[in-house]
XYZ file of C-alpha atoms in Angstrom:
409
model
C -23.711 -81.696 -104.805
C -20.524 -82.983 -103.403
C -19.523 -86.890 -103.299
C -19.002 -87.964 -99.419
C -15.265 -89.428 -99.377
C -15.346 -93.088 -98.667
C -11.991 -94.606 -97.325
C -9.879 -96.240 -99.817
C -6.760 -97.402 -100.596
C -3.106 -95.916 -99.621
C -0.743 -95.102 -102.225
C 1.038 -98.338 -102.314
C -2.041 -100.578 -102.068
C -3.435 -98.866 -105.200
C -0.292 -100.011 -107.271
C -0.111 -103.247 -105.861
C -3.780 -103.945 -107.324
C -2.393 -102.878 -110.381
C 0.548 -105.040 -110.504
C -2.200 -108.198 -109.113
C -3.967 -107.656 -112.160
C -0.794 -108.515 -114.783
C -2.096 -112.294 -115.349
C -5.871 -111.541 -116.283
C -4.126 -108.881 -118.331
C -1.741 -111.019 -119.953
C -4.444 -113.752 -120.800
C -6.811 -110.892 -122.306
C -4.563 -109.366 -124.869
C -5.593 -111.181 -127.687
C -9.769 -110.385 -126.805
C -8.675 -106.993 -126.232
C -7.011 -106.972 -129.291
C -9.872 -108.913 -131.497
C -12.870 -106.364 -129.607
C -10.679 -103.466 -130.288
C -11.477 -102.289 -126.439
C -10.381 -104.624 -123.221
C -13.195 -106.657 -122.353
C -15.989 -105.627 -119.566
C -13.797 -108.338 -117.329
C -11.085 -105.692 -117.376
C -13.322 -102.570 -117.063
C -15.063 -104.721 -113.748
C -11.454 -105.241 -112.465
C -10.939 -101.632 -112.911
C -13.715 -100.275 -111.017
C -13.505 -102.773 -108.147
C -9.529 -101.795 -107.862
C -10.697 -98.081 -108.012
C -8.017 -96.942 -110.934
C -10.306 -95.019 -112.786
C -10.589 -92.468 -109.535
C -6.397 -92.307 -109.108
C -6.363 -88.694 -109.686
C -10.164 -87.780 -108.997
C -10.561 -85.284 -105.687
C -11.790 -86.628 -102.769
C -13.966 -84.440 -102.928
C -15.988 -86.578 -105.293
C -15.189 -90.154 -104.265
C -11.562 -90.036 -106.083
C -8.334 -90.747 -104.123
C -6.266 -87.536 -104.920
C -2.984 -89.217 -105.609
C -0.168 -87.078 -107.468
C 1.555 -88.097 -111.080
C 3.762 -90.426 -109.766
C 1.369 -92.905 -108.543
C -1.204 -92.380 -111.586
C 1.876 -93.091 -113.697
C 2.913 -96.523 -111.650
C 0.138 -97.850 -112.111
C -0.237 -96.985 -116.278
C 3.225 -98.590 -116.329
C 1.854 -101.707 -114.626
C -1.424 -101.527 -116.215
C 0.484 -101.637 -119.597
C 3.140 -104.137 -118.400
C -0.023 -106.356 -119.163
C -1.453 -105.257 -121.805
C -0.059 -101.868 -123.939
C -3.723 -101.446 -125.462
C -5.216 -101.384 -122.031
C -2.807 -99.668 -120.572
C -3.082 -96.691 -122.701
C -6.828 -96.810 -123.089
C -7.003 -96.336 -118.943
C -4.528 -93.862 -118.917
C -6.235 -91.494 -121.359
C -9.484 -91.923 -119.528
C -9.129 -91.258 -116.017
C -6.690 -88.697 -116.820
C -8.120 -85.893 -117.886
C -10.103 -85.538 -114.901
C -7.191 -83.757 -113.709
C -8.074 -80.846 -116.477
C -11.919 -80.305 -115.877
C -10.937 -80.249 -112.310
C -8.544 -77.595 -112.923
C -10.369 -75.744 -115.113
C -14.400 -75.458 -114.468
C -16.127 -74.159 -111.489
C -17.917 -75.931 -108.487
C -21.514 -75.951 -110.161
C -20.210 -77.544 -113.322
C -17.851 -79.893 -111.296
C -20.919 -80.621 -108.949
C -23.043 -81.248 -112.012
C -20.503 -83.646 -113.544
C -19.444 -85.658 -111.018
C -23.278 -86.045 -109.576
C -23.824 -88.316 -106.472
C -21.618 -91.206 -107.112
C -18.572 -89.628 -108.548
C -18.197 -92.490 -111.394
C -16.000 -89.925 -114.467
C -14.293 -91.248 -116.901
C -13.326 -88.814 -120.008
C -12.148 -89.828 -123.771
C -10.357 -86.817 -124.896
C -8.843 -85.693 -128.450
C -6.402 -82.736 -127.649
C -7.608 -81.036 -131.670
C -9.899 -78.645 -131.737
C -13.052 -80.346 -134.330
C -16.789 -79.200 -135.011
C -18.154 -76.247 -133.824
C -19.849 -74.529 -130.680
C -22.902 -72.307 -131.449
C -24.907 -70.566 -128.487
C -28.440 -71.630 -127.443
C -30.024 -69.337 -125.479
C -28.065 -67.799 -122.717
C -27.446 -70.290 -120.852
C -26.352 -73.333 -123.270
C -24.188 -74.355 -126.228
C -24.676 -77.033 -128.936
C -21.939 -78.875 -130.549
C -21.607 -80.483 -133.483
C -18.557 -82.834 -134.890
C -17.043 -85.425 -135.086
C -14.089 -86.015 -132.533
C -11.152 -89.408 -134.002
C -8.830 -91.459 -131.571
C -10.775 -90.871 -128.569
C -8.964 -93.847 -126.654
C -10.908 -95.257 -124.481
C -14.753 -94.005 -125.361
C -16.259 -97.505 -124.882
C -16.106 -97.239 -121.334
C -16.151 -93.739 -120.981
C -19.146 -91.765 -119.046
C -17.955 -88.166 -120.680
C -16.331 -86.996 -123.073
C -13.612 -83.673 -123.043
C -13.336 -82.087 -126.419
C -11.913 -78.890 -128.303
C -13.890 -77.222 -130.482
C -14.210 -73.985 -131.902
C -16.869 -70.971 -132.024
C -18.955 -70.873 -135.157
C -18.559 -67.984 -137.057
C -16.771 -66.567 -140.749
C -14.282 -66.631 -139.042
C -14.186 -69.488 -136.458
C -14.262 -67.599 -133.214
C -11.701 -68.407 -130.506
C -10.992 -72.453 -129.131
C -13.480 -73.877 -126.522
C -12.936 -76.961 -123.902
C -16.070 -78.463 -123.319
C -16.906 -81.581 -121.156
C -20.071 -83.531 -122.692
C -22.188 -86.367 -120.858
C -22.693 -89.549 -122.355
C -26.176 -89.125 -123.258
C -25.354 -86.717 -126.310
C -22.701 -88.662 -128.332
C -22.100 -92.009 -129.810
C -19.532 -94.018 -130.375
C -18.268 -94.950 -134.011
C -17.208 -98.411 -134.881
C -13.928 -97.311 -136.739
C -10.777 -98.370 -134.902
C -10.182 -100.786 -136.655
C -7.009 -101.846 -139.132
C -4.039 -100.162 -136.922
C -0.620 -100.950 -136.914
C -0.846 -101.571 -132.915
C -2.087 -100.225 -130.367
C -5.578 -102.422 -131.526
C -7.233 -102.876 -128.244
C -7.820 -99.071 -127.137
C -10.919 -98.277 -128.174
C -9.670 -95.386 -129.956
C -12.742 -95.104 -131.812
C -14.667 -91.372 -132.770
C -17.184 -89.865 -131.028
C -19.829 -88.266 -132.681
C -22.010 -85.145 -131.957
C -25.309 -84.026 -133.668
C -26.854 -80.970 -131.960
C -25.984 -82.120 -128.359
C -26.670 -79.268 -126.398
C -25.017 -78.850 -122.792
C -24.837 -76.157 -120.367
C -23.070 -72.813 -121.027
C -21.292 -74.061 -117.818
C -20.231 -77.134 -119.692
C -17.641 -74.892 -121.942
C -14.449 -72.716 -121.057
C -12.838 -70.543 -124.214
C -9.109 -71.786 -123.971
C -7.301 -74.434 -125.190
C -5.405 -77.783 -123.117
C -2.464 -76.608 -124.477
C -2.604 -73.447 -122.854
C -4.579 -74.099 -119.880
C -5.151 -70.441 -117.656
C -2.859 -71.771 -114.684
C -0.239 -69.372 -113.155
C -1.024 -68.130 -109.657
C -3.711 -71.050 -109.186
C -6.859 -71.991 -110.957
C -10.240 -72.755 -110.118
C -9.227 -76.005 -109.406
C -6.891 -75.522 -106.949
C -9.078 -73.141 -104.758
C -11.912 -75.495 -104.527
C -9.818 -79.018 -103.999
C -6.869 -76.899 -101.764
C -4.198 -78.885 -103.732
C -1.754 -77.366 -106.380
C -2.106 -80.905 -108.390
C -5.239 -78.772 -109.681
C -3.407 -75.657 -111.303
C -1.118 -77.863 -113.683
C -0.094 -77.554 -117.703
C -1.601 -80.048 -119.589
C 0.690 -80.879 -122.407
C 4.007 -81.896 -120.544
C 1.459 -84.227 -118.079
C 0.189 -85.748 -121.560
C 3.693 -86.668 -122.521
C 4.382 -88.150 -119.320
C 1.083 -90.612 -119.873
C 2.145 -91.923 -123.068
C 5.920 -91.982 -121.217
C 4.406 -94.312 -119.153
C 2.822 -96.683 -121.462
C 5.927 -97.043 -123.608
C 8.016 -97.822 -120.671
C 5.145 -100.641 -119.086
C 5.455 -101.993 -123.290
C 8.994 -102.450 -122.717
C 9.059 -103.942 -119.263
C 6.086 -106.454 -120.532
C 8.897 -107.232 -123.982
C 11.512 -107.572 -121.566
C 9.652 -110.316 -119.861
C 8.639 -111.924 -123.125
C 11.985 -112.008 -124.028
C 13.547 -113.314 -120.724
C 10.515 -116.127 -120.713
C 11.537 -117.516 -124.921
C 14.857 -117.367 -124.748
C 14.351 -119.438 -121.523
C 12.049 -121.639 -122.977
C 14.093 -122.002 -126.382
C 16.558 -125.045 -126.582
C 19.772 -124.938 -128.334
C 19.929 -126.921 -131.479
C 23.060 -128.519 -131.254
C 22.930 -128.490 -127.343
C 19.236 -129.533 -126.055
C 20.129 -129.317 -122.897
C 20.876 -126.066 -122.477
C 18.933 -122.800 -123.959
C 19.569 -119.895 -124.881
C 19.016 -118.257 -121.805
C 22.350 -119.846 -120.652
C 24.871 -117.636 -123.816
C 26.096 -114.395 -122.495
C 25.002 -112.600 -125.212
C 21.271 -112.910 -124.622
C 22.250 -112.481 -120.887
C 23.788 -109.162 -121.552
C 21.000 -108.098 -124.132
C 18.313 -108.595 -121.658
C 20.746 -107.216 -119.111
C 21.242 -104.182 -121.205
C 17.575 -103.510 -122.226
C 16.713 -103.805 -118.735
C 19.360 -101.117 -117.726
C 17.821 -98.401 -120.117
C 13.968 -99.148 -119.141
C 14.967 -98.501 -115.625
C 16.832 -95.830 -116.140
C 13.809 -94.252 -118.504
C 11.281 -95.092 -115.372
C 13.608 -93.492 -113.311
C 13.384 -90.503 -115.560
C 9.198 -90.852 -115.626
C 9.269 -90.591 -111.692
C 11.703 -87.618 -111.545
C 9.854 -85.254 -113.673
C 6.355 -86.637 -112.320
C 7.581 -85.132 -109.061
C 9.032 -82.182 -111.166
C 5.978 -81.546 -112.243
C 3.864 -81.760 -109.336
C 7.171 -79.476 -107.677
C 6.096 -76.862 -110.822
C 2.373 -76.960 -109.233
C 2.914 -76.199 -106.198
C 5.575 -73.283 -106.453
C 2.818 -71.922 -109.364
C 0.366 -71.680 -106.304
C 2.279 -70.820 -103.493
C 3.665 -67.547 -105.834
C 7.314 -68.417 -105.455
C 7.350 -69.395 -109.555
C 4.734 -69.423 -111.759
C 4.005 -72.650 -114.167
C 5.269 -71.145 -117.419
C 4.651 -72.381 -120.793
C 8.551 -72.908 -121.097
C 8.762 -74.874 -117.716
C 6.015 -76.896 -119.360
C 7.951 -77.639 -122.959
C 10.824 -78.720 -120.376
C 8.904 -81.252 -118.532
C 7.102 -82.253 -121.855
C 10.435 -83.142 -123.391
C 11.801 -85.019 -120.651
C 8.863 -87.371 -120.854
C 9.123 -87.950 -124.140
C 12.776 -88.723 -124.289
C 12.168 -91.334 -120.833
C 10.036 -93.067 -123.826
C 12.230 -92.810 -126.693
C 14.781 -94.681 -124.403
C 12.296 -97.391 -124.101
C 10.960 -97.286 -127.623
C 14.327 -97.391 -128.564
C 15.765 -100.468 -126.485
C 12.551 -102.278 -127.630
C 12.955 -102.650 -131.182
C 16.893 -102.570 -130.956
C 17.384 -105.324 -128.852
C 14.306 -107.119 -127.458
C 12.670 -107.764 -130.692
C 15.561 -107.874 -133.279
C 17.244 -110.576 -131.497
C 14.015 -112.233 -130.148
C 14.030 -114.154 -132.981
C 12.248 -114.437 -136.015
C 9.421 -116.797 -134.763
C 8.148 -114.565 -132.267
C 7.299 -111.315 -134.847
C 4.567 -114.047 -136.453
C 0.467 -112.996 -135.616
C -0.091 -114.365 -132.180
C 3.134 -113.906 -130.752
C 3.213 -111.148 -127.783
C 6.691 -110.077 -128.860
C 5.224 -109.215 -131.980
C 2.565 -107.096 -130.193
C 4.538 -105.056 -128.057
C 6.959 -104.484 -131.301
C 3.664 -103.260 -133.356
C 2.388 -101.162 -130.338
C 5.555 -99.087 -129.635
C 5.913 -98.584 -133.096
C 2.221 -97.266 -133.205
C 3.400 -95.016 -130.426
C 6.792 -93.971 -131.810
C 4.829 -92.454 -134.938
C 2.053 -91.007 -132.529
C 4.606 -89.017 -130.743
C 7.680 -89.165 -132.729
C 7.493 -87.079 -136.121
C 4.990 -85.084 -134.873
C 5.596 -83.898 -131.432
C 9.421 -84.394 -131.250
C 11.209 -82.148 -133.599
C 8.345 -78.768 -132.542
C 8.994 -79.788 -129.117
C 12.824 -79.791 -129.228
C 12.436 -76.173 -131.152
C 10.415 -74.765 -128.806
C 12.906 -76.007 -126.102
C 15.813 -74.006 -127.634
C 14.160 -70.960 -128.535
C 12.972 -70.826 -124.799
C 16.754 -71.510 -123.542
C 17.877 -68.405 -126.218
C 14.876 -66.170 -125.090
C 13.543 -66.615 -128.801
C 9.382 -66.750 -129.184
C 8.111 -70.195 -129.390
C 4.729 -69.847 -129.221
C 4.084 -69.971 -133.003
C 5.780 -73.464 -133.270
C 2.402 -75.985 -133.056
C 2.932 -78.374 -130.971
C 0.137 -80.514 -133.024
C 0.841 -80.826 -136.452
């Protein structure tokens, strides 16, 4: 069954709905933050501003824009609100890897007549697969951080074959109707409102055509996939690992855009005490600080854009034969993105929040939230992904194997 296109928005109209939707964002953070999940309000605004369909074919009802866009509008999104930003990243992403990666029936299937997917994810491989019949598999497990699985109307998992031994990795998409959401995200650093919660499985049996054996970090790409075939667009035959970076690139960089506009608005607002009359907006030195900070998130969104197109670039030489989308091209592209949001993560708790001032790191305060949620990020990405990623970078550059360095720890 395929979705008839409807006419939507261009490229720059879907990122200025984005940007529109700052001030609802702004006044939601603390309900976001309280419900653990942004608040239907915010999931309405969504689907009237289509956001969740960014990256969706048009084949379905999505609008088929490239990384660049999709990662505008997460920096907008979580120039708002970091928790909300992040949970709609990592759900209407990774309809960019079950539409690389599983054929027109399943696609058809998924996306039924109204094309409304949105997909929780957890890149680990939990639980276990076991065959029912010929023709479907049952999964049981139990799936943590799955941002965004309030609102989500599928879910993409790993998972492995039973057996003594496990058998090999399987991706499997799942419908809502055979999982449940856990109440657990709760009593994190930051990073409170993204419905991070676990999903759990008991016997939820899907069609055979529901599965693939291989893994999102090695997604069956070079020379063209499935994907791109059936959509005719080299977006399709991507690596998944390096676009993952660049999403939660693009949420640290929106956190420090929103803490650079906290900071410009209290310093601002904040008199001087032996001069009333002026504030401390008025001293060079918080001039140049938010002058500075400013200097290094641009130049890390600069860096975002750049490899978006890089990436997109790596897609469409991997299709057209002239270079095929390597795992090593991929652990260069992965490592960009996560340096564009070191630079931010960095300049964030540097400068914006150690000489914000001591009143704004109290509960409440927004500084205080965007401090807590780029630090929640910084140990997300940080210790575990950085120092593999930098190893595997250098043994590709001195032709040394890197496959056996995990990228997940």
């Amino acid at each position: 069954m395929t979705v008839v296109p409807r006419p939507g928005p261009t490229e720059r109209e879907i990122i200025e709905r984005a940007v529109a939707l700052r001030p609802a964002l702004l006044a939601r953070q603390a309900e976001t933050e309280r419900l653990t999940h942004y608040p239907e309000a915010t999931h309405d605004d969504f689907l009237k501003a289509g956001l969740y369909r960014i990256l969706q074919p048009r084949r379905y009802g999505g609008h088929e824009f490239g990384l660049p866009v999709f990662y505008r509008v997460v920096v907008e999104i979580a120039r708002g609100c970091p928790s909300t930003g992040w949970a709609l990243c990592l759900t209407a992403a990774h309809v960019l890897q079950v539409c690389t990666v599983f054929d027109e029936q399943a696609q058809d299937e998924l996306f039924c007549s109204d094309g409304d997917f949105r997909a929780a994810s957890t890149v680990a491989p939990v639980g276990v697969a076991r065959p029912d019949g010929p023709d479907h598999v049952v999964l049981d497990g139990t799936w943590p951080y799955s941002s965004g699985a309030p609102y989500s109307t599928h879910y993409v998992g790993q998972t492995l074959r039973a057996g003594d031994p496990p058998g090999p990795p399987v991706l499997f998409v799942a419908p809502r109707s055979v999982w449940t959401v856990l109440d657990d995200w709760r009593g994190a650093l930051g990073l409170r409102g993204t419905g991070s919660n676990s999903i759990r499985m008991e016997q939820a049996r899907v069609p055979a055509y529901f599965t693939r054996e291989t893994s999102l970090l090695d997604l069956p790409v070079e020379g063209g996939s499935v994907g791109s075939e059936l959509h005719g667009n080299p977006m399709y035959a991507g690596r998944a690992p390096s676009f993952f970076h660049g999403e939660l690139a693009a949420v640290m960089i929106g956190t420090a855009y929103a803490a650079a506009d906290e900071y410009a608005r209290i310093v601002a607002a904040r008199p001087l005490l032996l001069e009333p009359d002026r504030t401390r907006a008025d001293l060079p030195d918080y001039q140049r600080h938010l002058g500075e900070a400013l200097g290094v998130i641009h130049m890390a969104e600069a860096c975002l854009r750049q490899t978006a197109e890089d990436w997109m670039e790596a897609c469409r030489r991997n299709v057209s034969g002239e270079a095929p989308f390597t795992m090593a091209e991929d652990n260069r592209l992965a490592l960009t993105f996560l340096n564009a949001g070191r630079m931010a993560w960095d300049v964030l708790q540097s400068i914006l929040f150690r000489t914000g001032g001591s009143r704004h790191a109290r509960d409440g305060e927004r500084m205080q939230r965007y401090f807590r949620d780029a630090a929640t990020y910084w140990t997300h990405v940080g210790p575990g992904m950085y120092e593999p990623l930098v190893r595997r970078v250098g043994c590709d550059t001195l032709g040394l194997p890197s496959e056996h360095i995990a990228l997940i720890p």
